[in-house]
Amino acid sequence: MNTDQDLKPQVKRKRGRPPKEVGGRGVTRECLVRKGIELLTAHGYASTGIDKVLKAVGVPKGSFYHYFSSKDDFGRAVIDGYGAFFAAKLDKWLLDETSAPLQRLRNFVDDAKAGMERYEFRRGCLIGNMGQELGGTHDVFRGQLEAVFLDWQSRIENCLIAAQDAGEISSNADCAELAAYFWIGWEGAILRAKLVRSTRPLDLFTNAFFQGLPTKG
Amino acid sequence: MNTDQDLKPQVKRKRGRPPKEVGGRGVTRECLVRKGIELLTAHGYASTGIDKVLKAVGVPKGSFYHYFSSKDDFGRAVIDGYGAFFAAKLDKWLLDETSAPLQRLRNFVDDAKAGMERYEFRRGCLIGNMGQELGGTHDVFRGQLEAVFLDWQSRIENCLIAAQDAGEISSNADCAELAAYFWIGWEGAILRAKLVRSTRPLDLFTNAFFQGLPTKG
DNA sequence: TTATTATTAGACCGATCGTCTATTAAATGT
DNA sequence: ACATTTAATAGACGATCGGTCTAATAATAA
């Protein structure tokens, strides 16, 4: 994994505007954001230098400040990119009509768990990481990160409402609250899973979550 | 709050070993660790430079590397200091025989909640912060941070066992697992509380936690 | 053809980290 | 009393790195 096959050509370029690459239209910016997601998730915002991202993608420094006005601006783009990427992943699982609603949620959880294992519990969730690192100090990021959580949360909420409609959980259940509870515990479990390098915290939380859901009534 | 009344004298000092301060015996190191706890909790490990700590305490750089061999060494001392400080806080509440076991846990939670509010949800928990920031990459810190969690966890576990003995919760309950679950959710709630600058996530989690405890049977 | 825009190359400044030497007071030994 | 060793501080230093800025040049539009 991560064989760096998706980066810009490492060929030595001349200065100035480069000759028009047929396939490459705005590819650079997207590559930067993609690498940013990868590196910020793994090492955090403060610890990840611009240079690291640039070197990993094979793009010179000058380009960076053409596409982004500052590191913060880049950070915002990275958060948006990750938020959208993960929202799509949520939809993929939670809107899958071939499974019952609660099973969809389980499927998502299993997929996310597999992702944690695949990266050896080194990355976790970019939004959780940046929230922890910058939520207390950086107001702009704080609002943006919370907005991403609310977006994800509403997708879980909709899935729980579907479960209600399907009679899987009680019609009295407060799905919005349960969805909020889900993300609180899930992010806490990811943090702990990084420390113990195991899915145990994830299993512990999700088992309790599903078991605690109000049964039909 | 934080009126900086607890730092070393800012007076211009001469070089060389300073005259023996009557009260001050090894005070410098302790001051550094204390400020370290404060600054690392607020801004994270990577973002907090040695110089910031030194300036805040009014100690020159030369002293730092007399007491600590490196920044990592300092980080370890800070983690230990915070771990011990918080363990004492836990004991203060959880071993308070004047309340029933579960009430002790509620008291601790209320106190921690008040602490979050006092700092306007800007700091959170040093162990959670550093775990998020470095748990995935820094092996030494990772082990140390997990050890702190296990220590805190055992204190919660003991309190839950006392609750069992008092008949407050079921004798079938797995107190070790419940204690692990408590910290997973609590840390997740802190993270979220920083983002929304409100105790709601903390309330949401703790209410669910207490309500989900297996009733006596 | 000329002007403008997009994109790159890399210099630049300041901050940070950790080391190093010099300095001086206390503690210790004789 | 004196010499020696140890504890603790002052602060300069070099290497590195992060973020910003200027100059250069090809594509594009007027």
Short mmCIF file of C-alpha atoms (C1' of nucleotides) in Angstrom, two decimals:
data_model
loop_
_atom_site.label_atom_id
_atom_site.label_comp_id
_atom_site.label_asym_id
_atom_site.label_seq_id
_atom_site.Cartn_x
_atom_site.Cartn_y
_atom_site.Cartn_z
CA MET A 1 0.00 0.00 0.00
CA ASN A 2 1.03 3.59 -0.52
CA THR A 3 3.42 2.83 -3.34
CA ASP A 4 3.32 6.44 -4.42
CA GLN A 5 2.09 5.61 -7.83
CA ASP A 6 -0.30 8.49 -7.89
CA LEU A 7 1.98 11.47 -7.85
CA LYS A 8 2.94 14.08 -10.33
CA PRO A 9 5.86 13.41 -12.68
CA GLN A 10 9.14 13.80 -10.87
CA VAL A 11 10.93 15.02 -14.00
CA LYS A 12 13.06 18.11 -13.66
CA ARG A 13 10.98 21.00 -14.87
CA LYS A 14 11.96 24.37 -16.17
CA ARG A 15 10.77 27.44 -14.38
CA GLY A 16 7.74 29.31 -15.54
CA ARG A 17 4.41 28.07 -16.61
CA PRO A 18 4.78 24.48 -17.71
CA PRO A 19 3.71 23.13 -21.10
CA LYS A 20 0.10 22.10 -21.10
CA GLU A 21 -0.26 18.50 -20.06
CA VAL A 22 -3.13 16.94 -21.91
CA GLY A 23 -4.55 14.95 -19.04
CA GLY A 24 -3.48 17.31 -16.28
CA ARG A 25 -5.97 20.07 -15.67
CA GLY A 26 -6.01 21.13 -12.07
CA VAL A 27 -4.49 17.81 -11.16
CA THR A 28 -1.82 19.39 -9.00
CA ARG A 29 -4.21 20.89 -6.51
CA GLU A 30 -6.12 17.67 -6.17
CA CYS A 31 -2.91 15.71 -5.64
CA LEU A 32 -1.87 18.12 -2.92
CA VAL A 33 -5.18 17.76 -1.12
CA ARG A 34 -5.07 13.99 -1.41
CA LYS A 35 -1.56 13.79 0.01
CA GLY A 36 -2.59 16.31 2.62
CA ILE A 37 -5.38 14.05 3.80
CA GLU A 38 -2.93 11.20 4.04
CA LEU A 39 -0.17 13.06 5.85
CA LEU A 40 -2.33 15.21 8.12
CA THR A 41 -4.27 12.16 9.20
CA ALA A 42 -1.09 10.33 10.06
CA HIS A 43 1.01 13.10 11.61
CA GLY A 44 -1.30 15.92 12.54
CA TYR A 45 -1.55 19.47 11.33
CA ALA A 46 1.32 21.17 13.12
CA SER A 47 3.77 18.34 12.56
CA THR A 48 3.18 18.09 8.84
CA GLY A 49 5.22 20.65 6.97
CA ILE A 50 4.27 21.99 3.61
CA ASP A 51 7.58 20.73 2.29
CA LYS A 52 6.72 17.18 3.23
CA VAL A 53 3.52 17.32 1.24
CA LEU A 54 5.22 18.96 -1.70
CA LYS A 55 8.08 16.51 -1.79
CA ALA A 56 5.71 13.58 -1.52
CA VAL A 57 3.74 14.79 -4.50
CA GLY A 58 6.72 16.04 -6.48
CA VAL A 59 5.62 19.62 -6.73
CA PRO A 60 7.78 22.67 -6.00
CA LYS A 61 7.02 25.04 -3.21
CA GLY A 62 6.09 27.91 -5.45
CA SER A 63 3.08 26.05 -6.70
CA PHE A 64 1.66 25.63 -3.27
CA TYR A 65 0.96 29.26 -2.65
CA HIS A 66 -0.55 29.54 -6.04
CA TYR A 67 -3.26 27.10 -5.10
CA PHE A 68 -3.57 27.97 -1.42
CA SER A 69 -3.21 31.28 0.30
CA SER A 70 -1.74 29.77 3.45
CA LYS A 71 -1.32 26.55 5.34
CA ASP A 72 -4.63 27.21 7.02
CA ASP A 73 -6.29 27.58 3.66
CA PHE A 74 -4.79 24.24 2.69
CA GLY A 75 -6.03 22.76 5.92
CA ARG A 76 -9.54 23.88 5.16
CA ALA A 77 -9.37 22.26 1.74
CA VAL A 78 -8.08 19.06 3.30
CA ILE A 79 -10.89 18.99 5.84
CA ASP A 80 -13.47 19.55 3.13
CA GLY A 81 -11.90 16.86 0.98
CA TYR A 82 -11.91 14.34 3.78
CA GLY A 83 -15.38 15.28 4.92
CA ALA A 84 -16.76 14.71 1.45
CA PHE A 85 -14.80 11.52 0.91
CA PHE A 86 -16.06 10.06 4.15
CA ALA A 87 -19.62 11.22 3.60
CA ALA A 88 -19.60 9.28 0.34
CA LYS A 89 -18.34 6.25 2.19
CA LEU A 90 -21.13 6.60 4.73
CA ASP A 91 -23.72 6.85 1.99
CA LYS A 92 -22.32 3.84 0.25
CA TRP A 93 -23.08 1.75 3.31
CA LEU A 94 -26.00 3.50 4.94
CA LEU A 95 -28.11 3.85 1.80
CA ASP A 96 -27.54 0.28 0.68
CA GLU A 97 -31.10 -0.93 0.28
CA THR A 98 -30.04 -4.57 0.07
CA SER A 99 -29.52 -4.67 3.84
CA ALA A 100 -31.75 -3.78 6.75
CA PRO A 101 -30.94 -0.36 8.29
CA LEU A 102 -29.16 -1.57 11.41
CA GLN A 103 -27.18 -4.06 9.35
CA ARG A 104 -26.05 -1.20 7.12
CA LEU A 105 -24.66 0.56 10.13
CA ARG A 106 -22.89 -2.61 11.19
CA ASN A 107 -21.45 -2.95 7.71
CA PHE A 108 -20.09 0.55 7.85
CA VAL A 109 -18.55 -0.08 11.24
CA ASP A 110 -16.91 -3.25 9.99
CA ASP A 111 -15.52 -1.45 7.00
CA ALA A 112 -14.13 1.35 9.11
CA LYS A 113 -12.63 -1.16 11.48
CA ALA A 114 -10.93 -2.91 8.59
CA GLY A 115 -9.55 0.45 7.50
CA MET A 116 -8.03 1.02 10.92
CA GLU A 117 -6.38 -2.36 10.78
CA ARG A 118 -5.13 -1.84 7.26
CA TYR A 119 -3.15 1.17 8.40
CA GLU A 120 -2.03 -0.56 11.58
CA PHE A 121 -3.98 1.85 13.79
CA ARG A 122 -1.67 4.67 12.89
CA ARG A 123 -4.06 7.10 11.28
CA GLY A 124 -7.53 7.17 12.68
CA CYS A 125 -9.90 9.90 11.64
CA LEU A 126 -8.63 13.20 10.26
CA ILE A 127 -11.56 15.11 11.72
CA GLY A 128 -11.08 13.59 15.14
CA ASN A 129 -7.35 14.21 15.01
CA MET A 130 -7.64 17.81 13.96
CA GLY A 131 -10.51 18.37 16.33
CA GLN A 132 -8.38 17.21 19.20
CA GLU A 133 -5.35 19.17 18.05
CA LEU A 134 -7.00 22.42 17.03
CA GLY A 135 -10.56 22.36 18.31
CA GLY A 136 -9.65 24.26 21.42
CA THR A 137 -7.53 26.96 19.83
CA HIS A 138 -8.33 27.47 16.17
CA ASP A 139 -11.78 28.96 15.76
CA VAL A 140 -12.09 28.63 12.01
CA PHE A 141 -11.12 24.99 11.98
CA ARG A 142 -13.32 24.37 14.99
CA GLY A 143 -16.47 25.47 13.21
CA GLN A 144 -15.58 23.60 10.07
CA LEU A 145 -14.77 20.39 11.91
CA GLU A 146 -17.98 20.52 13.89
CA ALA A 147 -19.89 21.07 10.65
CA VAL A 148 -18.37 17.90 9.23
CA PHE A 149 -19.42 15.98 12.33
CA LEU A 150 -22.95 17.33 12.04
CA ASP A 151 -23.06 16.25 8.43
CA TRP A 152 -21.91 12.73 9.22
CA GLN A 153 -24.22 12.68 12.20
CA SER A 154 -27.28 13.43 10.11
CA ARG A 155 -26.46 10.46 7.89
CA ILE A 156 -26.38 8.16 10.88
CA GLU A 157 -29.57 9.73 12.15
CA ASN A 158 -31.33 9.02 8.86
CA CYS A 159 -30.21 5.43 9.02
CA LEU A 160 -31.59 5.11 12.55
CA ILE A 161 -34.87 6.63 11.44
CA ALA A 162 -34.99 4.02 8.69
CA ALA A 163 -34.42 1.41 11.38
CA GLN A 164 -37.33 2.88 13.26
CA ASP A 165 -39.53 2.67 10.19
CA ALA A 166 -38.44 -0.90 9.71
CA GLY A 167 -39.37 -1.64 13.29
CA GLU A 168 -35.83 -2.48 14.33
CA ILE A 169 -35.71 0.05 17.13
CA SER A 170 -38.28 1.77 19.28
CA SER A 171 -40.33 4.54 17.77
CA ASN A 172 -39.66 6.53 20.93
CA ALA A 173 -35.94 6.60 20.31
CA ASP A 174 -34.33 10.00 19.83
CA CYS A 175 -32.40 9.25 16.67
CA ALA A 176 -30.61 12.58 16.60
CA GLU A 177 -29.31 12.03 20.10
CA LEU A 178 -28.33 8.47 19.35
CA ALA A 179 -26.44 9.63 16.27
CA ALA A 180 -24.57 12.22 18.30
CA TYR A 181 -23.81 9.56 20.86
CA PHE A 182 -22.50 7.30 18.15
CA TRP A 183 -19.88 9.76 16.96
CA ILE A 184 -18.80 10.71 20.45
CA GLY A 185 -18.11 7.11 21.33
CA TRP A 186 -16.73 6.14 17.97
CA GLU A 187 -14.12 8.89 17.97
CA GLY A 188 -13.16 8.03 21.51
CA ALA A 189 -12.78 4.42 20.49
CA ILE A 190 -10.54 5.35 17.57
CA LEU A 191 -8.29 7.34 19.85
CA ARG A 192 -7.94 4.41 22.19
CA ALA A 193 -7.50 1.93 19.36
CA LYS A 194 -4.47 3.89 18.21
CA LEU A 195 -2.94 3.53 21.65
CA VAL A 196 -3.49 -0.20 21.97
CA ARG A 197 -3.13 -0.96 18.27
CA SER A 198 -6.15 -3.20 18.35
CA THR A 199 -9.80 -3.20 17.39
CA ARG A 200 -10.82 -3.97 20.96
CA PRO A 201 -11.91 -0.44 21.84
CA LEU A 202 -13.87 -0.27 18.60
CA ASP A 203 -15.56 -3.57 19.35
CA LEU A 204 -16.21 -2.61 22.93
CA PHE A 205 -17.95 0.59 21.97
CA THR A 206 -19.93 -0.69 19.01
CA ASN A 207 -21.17 -3.75 20.86
CA ALA A 208 -22.38 -1.57 23.68
CA PHE A 209 -23.92 0.88 21.25
CA PHE A 210 -25.94 -1.69 19.37
CA GLN A 211 -26.91 -3.51 22.51
CA GLY A 212 -28.03 -0.28 24.12
CA LEU A 213 -30.33 0.72 21.29
CA PRO A 214 -33.92 0.87 22.54
CA THR A 215 -35.67 -2.22 21.33
CA LYS A 216 -38.87 -2.04 19.41
CA GLY A 217 -41.82 -1.06 21.53
CA MET B 1 -7.28 32.62 36.35
CA ASN B 2 -3.76 31.85 35.24
CA THR B 3 -2.33 35.03 36.61
CA ASP B 4 1.13 33.55 36.44
CA GLN B 5 1.72 34.02 40.09
CA ASP B 6 3.40 30.66 40.45
CA LEU B 7 6.51 31.09 38.39
CA LYS B 8 10.12 31.50 39.16
CA PRO B 9 11.38 34.98 39.98
CA GLN B 10 11.81 36.98 36.81
CA VAL B 11 14.70 38.94 38.30
CA LYS B 12 17.80 39.23 36.15
CA ARG B 13 20.14 36.58 37.41
CA LYS B 14 23.88 36.30 37.21
CA ARG B 15 25.43 33.39 35.42
CA GLY B 16 26.62 30.41 37.34
CA ARG B 17 25.04 28.47 40.09
CA PRO B 18 22.51 30.67 41.80
CA PRO B 19 22.53 31.43 45.50
CA LYS B 20 20.63 28.88 47.46
CA GLU B 21 17.01 29.92 47.72
CA VAL B 22 15.66 28.86 51.06
CA GLY B 23 12.31 27.60 49.85
CA GLY B 24 13.46 26.54 46.41
CA ARG B 25 14.92 23.08 46.28
CA GLY B 26 14.39 21.49 42.90
CA VAL B 27 11.63 23.98 42.28
CA THR B 28 12.74 24.74 38.76
CA ARG B 29 12.15 21.29 37.37
CA GLU B 30 8.76 21.12 38.95
CA CYS B 31 7.82 24.52 37.55
CA LEU B 32 8.84 23.42 34.09
CA VAL B 33 6.75 20.29 34.31
CA ARG B 34 3.79 22.23 35.61
CA LYS B 35 3.94 24.79 32.82
CA GLY B 36 4.50 21.93 30.42
CA ILE B 37 1.26 20.33 31.50
CA GLU B 38 -0.54 23.62 31.00
CA LEU B 39 0.92 24.44 27.60
CA LEU B 40 0.97 20.95 26.14
CA THR B 41 -2.63 20.44 27.17
CA ALA B 42 -3.65 23.65 25.49
CA HIS B 43 -1.52 23.62 22.34
CA GLY B 44 -0.26 20.08 21.85
CA TYR B 45 3.21 18.60 21.85
CA ALA B 46 4.54 19.58 18.45
CA SER B 47 3.19 23.11 18.60
CA THR B 48 4.68 23.90 21.97
CA GLY B 49 8.32 24.88 21.73
CA ILE B 50 10.77 24.52 24.56
CA ASP B 51 11.33 28.23 24.48
CA LYS B 52 7.69 28.95 25.13
CA VAL B 53 7.78 26.90 28.28
CA LEU B 54 11.03 28.46 29.40
CA LYS B 55 9.86 31.98 28.79
CA ALA B 56 6.58 31.33 30.57
CA VAL B 57 8.40 30.09 33.63
CA GLY B 58 11.23 32.59 33.43
CA VAL B 59 14.00 30.05 33.17
CA PRO B 60 16.87 30.17 30.67
CA LYS B 61 17.48 27.49 28.13
CA GLY B 62 20.65 26.29 29.71
CA SER B 63 18.70 24.98 32.65
CA PHE B 64 16.37 22.95 30.53
CA TYR B 65 18.96 20.54 29.30
CA HIS B 66 20.29 20.22 32.77
CA TYR B 67 16.99 18.76 33.94
CA PHE B 68 15.90 17.02 30.75
CA SER B 69 17.98 15.27 28.13
CA SER B 70 15.62 16.14 25.30
CA LYS B 71 12.16 17.39 24.48
CA ASP B 72 10.93 13.83 24.48
CA ASP B 73 12.36 13.34 27.93
CA PHE B 74 10.47 16.44 29.01
CA GLY B 75 7.33 15.10 27.37
CA ARG B 76 7.61 11.91 29.37
CA ALA B 77 7.95 13.87 32.58
CA VAL B 78 4.91 15.95 31.69
CA ILE B 79 2.83 12.85 30.98
CA ASP B 80 3.87 11.33 34.28
CA GLY B 81 3.13 14.54 36.11
CA TYR B 82 -0.33 14.86 34.64
CA GLY B 83 -1.06 11.19 35.11
CA ALA B 84 -0.22 11.42 38.79
CA PHE B 85 -2.06 14.70 39.27
CA PHE B 86 -5.20 13.31 37.74
CA ALA B 87 -4.95 10.01 39.56
CA ALA B 88 -4.94 11.96 42.81
CA LYS B 89 -8.01 13.83 41.66
CA LEU B 90 -9.72 10.55 40.85
CA ASP B 91 -8.88 9.18 44.26
CA LYS B 92 -10.16 12.28 45.95
CA TRP B 93 -13.60 11.64 44.51
CA LEU B 94 -13.73 7.89 44.07
CA LEU B 95 -12.48 6.99 47.51
CA ASP B 96 -14.72 9.47 49.28
CA GLU B 97 -16.52 7.21 51.73
CA THR B 98 -19.12 9.82 52.54
CA SER B 99 -20.92 9.11 49.27
CA ALA B 100 -22.21 5.91 47.72
CA PRO B 101 -19.91 4.52 45.00
CA LEU B 102 -21.95 5.57 41.99
CA GLN B 103 -22.48 9.00 43.48
CA ARG B 104 -18.69 9.32 43.83
CA LEU B 105 -18.32 8.69 40.14
CA ARG B 106 -20.99 11.29 39.42
CA ASN B 107 -19.18 13.74 41.64
CA PHE B 108 -15.96 13.21 39.74
CA VAL B 109 -17.73 13.70 36.44
CA ASP B 110 -19.31 16.92 37.65
CA ASP B 111 -15.96 18.19 38.82
CA ALA B 112 -14.29 17.37 35.52
CA LYS B 113 -17.14 19.02 33.68
CA ALA B 114 -16.68 22.15 35.73
CA GLY B 115 -13.00 22.09 34.87
CA MET B 116 -13.77 21.99 31.18
CA GLU B 117 -16.07 24.96 31.56
CA ARG B 118 -13.56 26.87 33.63
CA TYR B 119 -11.07 26.73 30.76
CA GLU B 120 -13.79 27.44 28.21
CA PHE B 121 -13.42 24.01 26.61
CA ARG B 122 -10.01 24.90 25.29
CA ARG B 123 -7.84 22.33 26.98
CA GLY B 124 -9.42 18.98 27.54
CA CYS B 125 -7.28 16.09 28.68
CA LEU B 126 -3.53 16.03 28.12
CA ILE B 127 -3.49 12.27 27.78
CA GLY B 128 -6.28 12.28 25.24
CA ASN B 129 -4.67 15.12 23.33
CA MET B 130 -1.24 13.55 23.18
CA GLY B 131 -2.75 10.15 22.49
CA GLN B 132 -4.51 11.54 19.49
CA GLU B 133 -1.49 13.50 18.33
CA LEU B 134 1.25 10.95 18.93
CA GLY B 135 -0.43 7.63 19.65
CA GLY B 136 -0.14 6.51 16.08
CA THR B 137 3.46 7.50 15.48
CA HIS B 138 5.48 7.78 18.67
CA ASP B 139 5.96 4.37 20.21
CA VAL B 140 7.45 5.45 23.51
CA PHE B 141 4.72 7.96 24.23
CA ARG B 142 2.12 5.49 23.05
CA GLY B 143 3.01 2.94 25.70
CA GLN B 144 3.25 5.53 28.40
CA LEU B 145 -0.07 7.10 27.53
CA GLU B 146 -1.83 3.77 27.46
CA ALA B 147 -0.32 2.97 30.84
CA VAL B 148 -1.84 6.14 32.26
CA PHE B 149 -5.23 5.18 30.87
CA LEU B 150 -4.93 1.74 32.41
CA ASP B 151 -4.08 3.30 35.73
CA TRP B 152 -7.08 5.63 35.65
CA GLN B 153 -9.20 2.79 34.39
CA SER B 154 -8.40 0.60 37.35
CA ARG B 155 -9.55 3.34 39.68
CA ILE B 156 -12.90 3.52 37.94
CA GLU B 157 -13.08 -0.25 38.01
CA ASN B 158 -12.54 -0.32 41.74
CA CYS B 159 -15.28 2.20 42.20
CA LEU B 160 -17.63 0.10 40.13
CA ILE B 161 -16.73 -2.97 42.15
CA ALA B 162 -17.60 -0.98 45.26
CA ALA B 163 -20.91 -0.16 43.63
CA GLN B 164 -21.42 -3.86 43.09
CA ASP B 165 -20.66 -4.59 46.71
CA ALA B 166 -23.09 -1.89 47.70
CA GLY B 167 -25.72 -3.46 45.48
CA GLU B 168 -25.96 -0.48 43.18
CA ILE B 169 -25.20 -2.44 40.05
CA SER B 170 -25.55 -6.04 39.01
CA SER B 171 -23.07 -8.54 40.39
CA ASN B 172 -22.78 -9.93 36.87
CA ALA B 173 -21.43 -6.68 35.51
CA ASP B 174 -17.93 -6.76 34.03
CA CYS B 175 -16.47 -3.81 35.87
CA ALA B 176 -13.19 -3.85 33.97
CA GLU B 177 -15.02 -3.63 30.69
CA LEU B 178 -17.32 -0.92 31.96
CA ALA B 179 -14.34 1.07 33.15
CA ALA B 180 -12.68 0.77 29.75
CA TYR B 181 -15.92 1.82 28.16
CA PHE B 182 -16.12 4.81 30.44
CA TRP B 183 -12.78 6.22 29.32
CA ILE B 184 -13.42 5.55 25.67
CA GLY B 185 -16.65 7.50 25.76
CA TRP B 186 -15.41 10.17 28.11
CA GLU B 187 -12.43 11.04 25.95
CA GLY B 188 -14.62 11.10 22.89
CA ALA B 189 -17.00 13.42 24.68
CA ILE B 190 -14.18 15.77 25.66
CA LEU B 191 -13.04 15.97 22.07
CA ARG B 192 -16.52 16.88 20.95
CA ALA B 193 -17.05 19.30 23.82
CA LYS B 194 -14.04 21.26 22.63
CA LEU B 195 -15.62 21.59 19.21
CA VAL B 196 -19.01 22.77 20.41
CA ARG B 197 -17.72 24.60 23.47
CA SER B 198 -20.45 23.12 25.60
CA THR B 199 -20.96 20.40 28.16
CA ARG B 200 -23.64 18.77 26.03
CA PRO B 201 -21.45 15.96 24.71
CA LEU B 202 -20.25 15.29 28.24
CA ASP B 203 -23.81 15.17 29.53
CA LEU B 204 -24.95 13.06 26.65
CA PHE B 205 -22.31 10.45 27.26
CA THR B 206 -22.44 10.34 31.03
CA ASN B 207 -26.22 10.14 31.11
CA ALA B 208 -26.13 7.21 28.72
CA PHE B 209 -23.33 5.59 30.67
CA PHE B 210 -25.09 5.72 34.02
CA GLN B 211 -28.40 4.75 32.52
CA GLY B 212 -26.82 1.82 30.72
CA LEU B 213 -25.23 0.36 33.84
CA PRO B 214 -26.71 -3.08 34.52
CA THR B 215 -29.17 -2.71 37.34
CA LYS B 216 -28.92 -4.81 40.41
CA GLY B 217 -30.00 -8.40 39.86
"C1'" DT C 1 1.82 41.42 -31.33
"C1'" DT C 2 1.02 42.75 -26.85
"C1'" DA C 3 -0.90 42.17 -22.40
"C1'" DT C 4 -2.50 39.18 -19.03
"C1'" DT C 5 -2.78 35.04 -16.51
"C1'" DA C 6 -1.29 30.48 -14.78
"C1'" DT C 7 2.25 27.98 -12.98
"C1'" DT C 8 6.75 27.06 -11.55
"C1'" DA C 9 11.72 27.83 -9.33
"C1'" DG C 10 13.85 28.87 -5.51
"C1'" DA C 11 15.62 32.67 -2.44
"C1'" DC C 12 14.64 34.44 1.97
"C1'" DC C 13 13.66 35.36 6.98
"C1'" DG C 14 12.46 33.93 11.25
"C1'" DA C 15 11.61 30.35 14.56
"C1'" DT C 16 12.82 26.12 16.79
"C1'" DC C 17 15.71 22.38 18.57
"C1'" DG C 18 19.37 20.68 20.69
"C1'" DT C 19 24.38 21.43 21.85
"C1'" DC C 20 28.16 23.73 23.65
"C1'" DT C 21 31.13 26.71 26.51
"C1'" DA C 22 31.59 29.78 30.21
"C1'" DT C 23 30.41 31.09 34.77
"C1'" DT C 24 29.55 30.88 39.57
"C1'" DA C 25 27.73 29.07 44.10
"C1'" DA C 26 27.22 25.18 46.97
"C1'" DA C 27 28.87 20.85 48.78
"C1'" DT C 28 32.56 17.87 49.97
"C1'" DG C 29 36.93 16.37 51.57
"C1'" DT C 30 41.36 16.97 53.89
"C1'" DA D 1 40.99 27.11 55.99
"C1'" DC D 2 41.64 25.66 51.47
"C1'" DA D 3 41.15 22.97 47.24
"C1'" DT D 4 38.23 20.15 44.49
"C1'" DT D 5 34.13 18.64 42.72
"C1'" DT D 6 29.33 19.15 41.66
"C1'" DA D 7 24.90 21.73 40.74
"C1'" DA D 8 22.82 25.08 38.34
"C1'" DT D 9 22.57 28.93 35.31
"C1'" DA D 10 23.55 32.32 31.08
"C1'" DG D 11 23.23 32.54 26.55
"C1'" DA D 12 25.61 32.00 21.95
"C1'" DC D 13 25.63 28.86 18.05
"C1'" DG D 14 24.59 25.92 13.89
"C1'" DA D 15 21.53 23.20 11.55
"C1'" DT D 16 17.13 22.59 10.01
"C1'" DC D 17 12.70 23.72 8.73
"C1'" DG D 18 8.25 26.26 7.99
"C1'" DG D 19 5.90 29.76 5.58
"C1'" DT D 20 6.13 33.81 2.51
"C1'" DC D 21 7.63 36.30 -1.38
"C1'" DT D 22 9.82 37.58 -5.83
"C1'" DA D 23 11.26 36.46 -10.27
"C1'" DA D 24 10.78 33.80 -14.38
"C1'" DT D 25 8.33 31.78 -18.14
"C1'" DA D 26 4.72 29.40 -20.95
"C1'" DA D 27 -0.05 29.56 -22.21
"C1'" DT D 28 -3.80 32.30 -23.36
"C1'" DA D 29 -6.62 36.33 -24.50
"C1'" DA D 30 -7.12 40.92 -26.57
#
